[in-house]
Amino acid sequence: MRVTTAAPRLADDRRHILQRRIRWIVTATIGYNLVEAIVAITAGSVASSAALIGFGLDSTIEVLSAAAVAWQFTRRDPERWEKGTLRVIAVAFFALAAYVTATSVLALVGQVNVEHSTLGIVITALSVIIMPFLSLAERRAGRELGSATAIADSKQTLICTYLSAAVLIGLVLNSLFGWWWADAIAGLVIAAFAIREGLEAWRGDACATSVGMLLEDEDDDEHQHSTIPEAG
């Protein structure tokens, strides 16, 4: 009896630890992305870079997404708010895709020259380094906890890494070779990623039984078998 009553308490303790960990991760993500958004939008406006401005707007959406997840995990029953939070994340992705597509196409049609941006190169390079660690930490916690929103948010953070790399390449190509169109192409890459991840987030409520939940069920089954007394 002592073993069977202790296990649920340990599971609850672990759940609370993971929820607190996710709150800390999204808090760090919000802080970094606020700085990233301000720097990227400012640098993009100065350099007339559609991709850099789109990257900054993606950072603001990342802030929105992380804030929604943080709010969810302050609720008494976080799982209850999974679907609504995923919808917020998805809509934010779609809005980003629409804006960046429009600005990139206009830049290509108008052949807008993009100025060199040292600040833009620095902030995107930093994101390539920092974002994977935040994404990995949140994804691991989200999978173990069985949270679809935490996993979706971690994917959005990882997307920021891809976008950072795309914008960084565009900025470097423009600075070295004067390839102004590379910036707009990087913007369209951002839009494509945003649409894909938006669709996944929108459908996320249908697969809320994520890896963490399945593993948890398996652990429960194993525990139940291990606590059944042997015959004789």
Short mmCIF file of C-alpha atoms in Angstrom, two decimals:
data_model
loop_
_atom_site.label_atom_id
_atom_site.label_comp_id
_atom_site.label_asym_id
_atom_site.label_seq_id
_atom_site.Cartn_x
_atom_site.Cartn_y
_atom_site.Cartn_z
CA MET A 1 0.00 0.00 0.00
CA ARG A 2 2.78 2.40 0.80
CA VAL A 3 4.35 1.91 -2.64
CA THR A 4 1.10 2.38 -4.58
CA THR A 5 0.15 5.59 -2.75
CA ALA A 6 3.63 7.14 -3.04
CA ALA A 7 3.82 6.86 -6.85
CA PRO A 8 1.01 9.34 -7.68
CA ARG A 9 2.50 11.84 -5.25
CA LEU A 10 5.89 11.55 -6.96
CA ALA A 11 4.22 11.99 -10.36
CA ASP A 12 2.46 15.14 -9.13
CA ASP A 13 5.74 16.51 -7.78
CA ARG A 14 7.43 15.88 -11.11
CA ARG A 15 4.55 17.56 -12.95
CA HIS A 16 4.87 20.67 -10.79
CA ILE A 17 8.63 20.77 -11.40
CA LEU A 18 8.14 20.55 -15.17
CA GLN A 19 5.44 23.22 -15.16
CA ARG A 20 7.71 25.54 -13.19
CA ARG A 21 10.59 24.79 -15.57
CA ILE A 22 8.45 25.69 -18.58
CA ARG A 23 7.46 28.98 -16.93
CA TRP A 24 11.13 29.87 -16.43
CA ILE A 25 12.01 28.91 -20.01
CA VAL A 26 9.23 30.98 -21.55
CA THR A 27 10.14 33.91 -19.30
CA ALA A 28 13.71 33.79 -20.62
CA THR A 29 12.37 33.47 -24.17
CA ILE A 30 10.13 36.50 -23.73
CA GLY A 31 12.98 38.61 -22.38
CA TYR A 32 15.37 37.72 -25.17
CA ASN A 33 12.79 38.11 -27.92
CA LEU A 34 11.74 41.54 -26.71
CA VAL A 35 15.32 42.73 -27.11
CA GLU A 36 15.64 40.88 -30.42
CA ALA A 37 12.44 42.41 -31.80
CA ILE A 38 13.45 45.98 -30.95
CA VAL A 39 16.93 45.58 -32.41
CA ALA A 40 15.81 43.73 -35.56
CA ILE A 41 12.92 46.07 -36.44
CA THR A 42 15.09 49.13 -35.84
CA ALA A 43 17.98 47.75 -37.90
CA GLY A 44 15.59 46.56 -40.61
CA SER A 45 13.93 49.96 -40.89
CA VAL A 46 17.30 51.69 -41.22
CA ALA A 47 18.56 49.19 -43.84
CA SER A 48 15.20 48.84 -45.69
CA SER A 49 15.39 45.09 -45.06
CA ALA A 50 12.03 43.31 -45.39
CA ALA A 51 13.54 40.09 -44.04
CA LEU A 52 15.04 41.79 -41.00
CA ILE A 53 11.78 43.59 -40.20
CA GLY A 54 9.92 40.29 -40.68
CA PHE A 55 12.41 38.63 -38.37
CA GLY A 56 11.73 41.28 -35.75
CA LEU A 57 7.98 40.78 -36.13
CA ASP A 58 8.51 37.03 -35.75
CA SER A 59 10.21 37.82 -32.46
CA THR A 60 7.14 39.74 -31.30
CA ILE A 61 4.98 36.74 -32.21
CA GLU A 62 7.37 34.53 -30.27
CA VAL A 63 6.78 36.83 -27.30
CA LEU A 64 3.02 36.46 -27.76
CA SER A 65 3.30 32.69 -28.03
CA ALA A 66 5.56 32.36 -24.99
CA ALA A 67 3.32 34.70 -22.99
CA ALA A 68 0.28 32.58 -23.88
CA VAL A 69 2.07 29.43 -22.70
CA ALA A 70 3.26 31.17 -19.53
CA TRP A 71 -0.31 32.28 -18.82
CA GLN A 72 -1.60 28.77 -19.46
CA PHE A 73 0.79 27.28 -16.92
CA THR A 74 -0.35 29.71 -14.24
CA ARG A 75 -3.84 28.16 -14.45
CA ARG A 76 -4.96 25.53 -11.98
CA ASP A 77 -5.62 23.07 -14.83
CA PRO A 78 -3.20 23.93 -17.69
CA GLU A 79 -4.40 21.08 -19.93
CA ARG A 80 -7.84 22.68 -20.10
CA TRP A 81 -6.40 25.66 -22.01
CA GLU A 82 -4.40 23.68 -24.59
CA LYS A 83 -6.72 24.24 -27.55
CA GLY A 84 -7.20 27.98 -27.06
CA THR A 85 -3.48 28.59 -26.59
CA LEU A 86 -2.65 26.61 -29.73
CA ARG A 87 -5.16 28.70 -31.68
CA VAL A 88 -3.47 31.91 -30.53
CA ILE A 89 -0.08 30.57 -31.65
CA ALA A 90 -1.47 29.48 -35.03
CA VAL A 91 -3.18 32.81 -35.78
CA ALA A 92 0.02 34.66 -34.89
CA PHE A 93 1.94 32.50 -37.38
CA PHE A 94 -0.58 33.18 -40.16
CA ALA A 95 -0.47 36.93 -39.54
CA LEU A 96 3.32 36.88 -39.75
CA ALA A 97 3.23 34.88 -43.01
CA ALA A 98 0.80 37.32 -44.62
CA TYR A 99 2.82 40.40 -43.69
CA VAL A 100 6.23 39.02 -44.65
CA THR A 101 4.95 37.63 -47.96
CA ALA A 102 3.47 40.99 -48.92
CA THR A 103 6.58 42.99 -47.99
CA SER A 104 8.95 40.52 -49.68
CA VAL A 105 6.97 40.47 -52.93
CA LEU A 106 6.80 44.27 -52.97
CA ALA A 107 10.56 44.40 -52.37
CA LEU A 108 11.20 42.04 -55.30
CA VAL A 109 8.84 43.89 -57.65
CA GLY A 110 10.18 47.31 -56.67
CA GLN A 111 13.79 46.09 -56.56
CA VAL A 112 14.33 47.79 -53.22
CA ASN A 113 17.99 48.17 -52.38
CA VAL A 114 18.97 46.85 -48.96
CA GLU A 115 21.72 48.62 -47.03
CA HIS A 116 24.44 46.80 -45.09
CA SER A 117 23.37 46.19 -41.48
CA THR A 118 26.08 45.24 -38.99
CA LEU A 119 23.53 45.31 -36.16
CA GLY A 120 21.23 42.99 -38.10
CA ILE A 121 24.05 40.52 -38.72
CA VAL A 122 25.01 40.51 -35.04
CA ILE A 123 21.47 39.97 -33.68
CA THR A 124 20.66 37.18 -36.15
CA ALA A 125 23.99 35.45 -35.43
CA LEU A 126 23.26 35.58 -31.68
CA SER A 127 19.84 34.05 -32.27
CA VAL A 128 21.38 31.16 -34.21
CA ILE A 129 23.42 30.40 -31.09
CA ILE A 130 20.90 31.05 -28.30
CA MET A 131 17.54 29.85 -29.64
CA PRO A 132 18.34 26.12 -30.08
CA PHE A 133 19.12 25.78 -26.37
CA LEU A 134 15.83 27.40 -25.31
CA SER A 135 13.89 25.29 -27.79
CA LEU A 136 15.48 22.02 -26.70
CA ALA A 137 14.88 22.69 -23.00
CA GLU A 138 11.21 23.55 -23.52
CA ARG A 139 10.60 20.66 -25.90
CA ARG A 140 12.03 18.12 -23.47
CA ALA A 141 9.93 19.46 -20.61
CA GLY A 142 6.84 19.67 -22.81
CA ARG A 143 7.16 16.10 -24.04
CA GLU A 144 7.63 14.69 -20.57
CA LEU A 145 4.70 16.73 -19.31
CA GLY A 146 2.53 15.85 -22.33
CA SER A 147 1.86 19.50 -23.21
CA ALA A 148 0.99 20.20 -26.86
CA THR A 149 1.30 23.96 -26.34
CA ALA A 150 4.78 23.75 -24.82
CA ILE A 151 5.91 21.57 -27.73
CA ALA A 152 4.32 23.97 -30.25
CA ASP A 153 6.02 26.92 -28.58
CA SER A 154 9.37 25.10 -28.60
CA LYS A 155 8.92 24.54 -32.35
CA GLN A 156 8.28 28.23 -32.78
CA THR A 157 11.48 28.97 -30.90
CA LEU A 158 13.33 26.52 -33.14
CA ILE A 159 11.82 28.22 -36.20
CA CYS A 160 13.43 31.41 -34.94
CA THR A 161 16.79 29.65 -35.36
CA TYR A 162 16.02 28.74 -38.98
CA LEU A 163 14.77 32.20 -39.70
CA SER A 164 17.82 33.73 -38.06
CA ALA A 165 20.05 31.63 -40.32
CA ALA A 166 18.04 32.56 -43.43
CA VAL A 167 18.09 36.28 -42.65
CA LEU A 168 21.76 36.14 -41.67
CA ILE A 169 22.66 34.51 -45.01
CA GLY A 170 20.61 37.10 -46.90
CA LEU A 171 22.25 39.99 -45.07
CA VAL A 172 25.74 38.59 -45.60
CA LEU A 173 25.14 37.93 -49.32
CA ASN A 174 23.81 41.45 -49.76
CA SER A 175 26.76 42.97 -47.90
CA LEU A 176 29.41 40.94 -49.75
CA PHE A 177 27.98 40.76 -53.27
CA GLY A 178 25.20 43.34 -53.37
CA TRP A 179 22.55 40.67 -53.90
CA TRP A 180 19.57 42.80 -52.81
CA TRP A 181 17.09 40.08 -53.80
CA ALA A 182 18.59 37.65 -51.24
CA ASP A 183 16.88 39.65 -48.49
CA ALA A 184 13.44 39.24 -50.06
CA ILE A 185 14.02 35.53 -50.67
CA ALA A 186 14.92 35.14 -47.00
CA GLY A 187 11.63 36.85 -46.18
CA LEU A 188 9.69 34.34 -48.28
CA VAL A 189 11.48 31.52 -46.46
CA ILE A 190 10.22 33.03 -43.20
CA ALA A 191 6.67 33.09 -44.58
CA ALA A 192 6.83 29.45 -45.70
CA PHE A 193 8.03 28.29 -42.29
CA ALA A 194 5.38 30.38 -40.56
CA ILE A 195 2.54 28.87 -42.64
CA ARG A 196 3.73 25.33 -41.99
CA GLU A 197 4.07 25.81 -38.26
CA GLY A 198 0.77 27.70 -38.11
CA LEU A 199 -1.02 24.74 -39.66
CA GLU A 200 0.63 22.34 -37.24
CA ALA A 201 -0.33 24.49 -34.28
CA TRP A 202 -3.92 24.81 -35.53
CA ARG A 203 -4.21 21.02 -35.76
CA GLY A 204 -2.38 20.54 -32.48
CA ASP A 205 -5.54 20.05 -30.45
CA ALA A 206 -6.19 16.84 -32.36
CA CYS A 207 -2.86 15.39 -31.26
CA ALA A 208 -2.76 16.66 -27.71
CA THR A 209 -1.97 13.10 -26.62
CA SER A 210 1.68 13.81 -27.29
CA VAL A 211 4.74 11.68 -26.70
CA GLY A 212 4.92 12.66 -23.04
CA MET A 213 1.36 11.45 -22.39
CA LEU A 214 2.01 8.13 -24.14
CA LEU A 215 5.21 7.58 -22.18
CA GLU A 216 3.42 8.50 -18.99
CA ASP A 217 0.70 5.93 -19.74
CA GLU A 218 3.35 3.29 -20.38
CA ASP A 219 5.07 4.13 -17.11
CA ASP A 220 1.73 3.87 -15.30
CA ASP A 221 1.09 0.46 -16.84
CA GLU A 222 4.54 -0.74 -15.88
CA HIS A 223 4.07 0.55 -12.36
CA GLN A 224 0.73 -1.20 -12.03
CA HIS A 225 2.28 -4.48 -13.15
CA SER A 226 5.19 -4.04 -10.76
CA THR A 227 2.87 -3.45 -7.78
CA ILE A 228 0.70 -6.54 -8.42
CA PRO A 229 1.67 -9.09 -5.77
CA GLU A 230 3.05 -12.35 -7.09
CA ALA A 231 0.94 -15.43 -6.61
CA GLY A 232 1.95 -17.52 -3.63
#
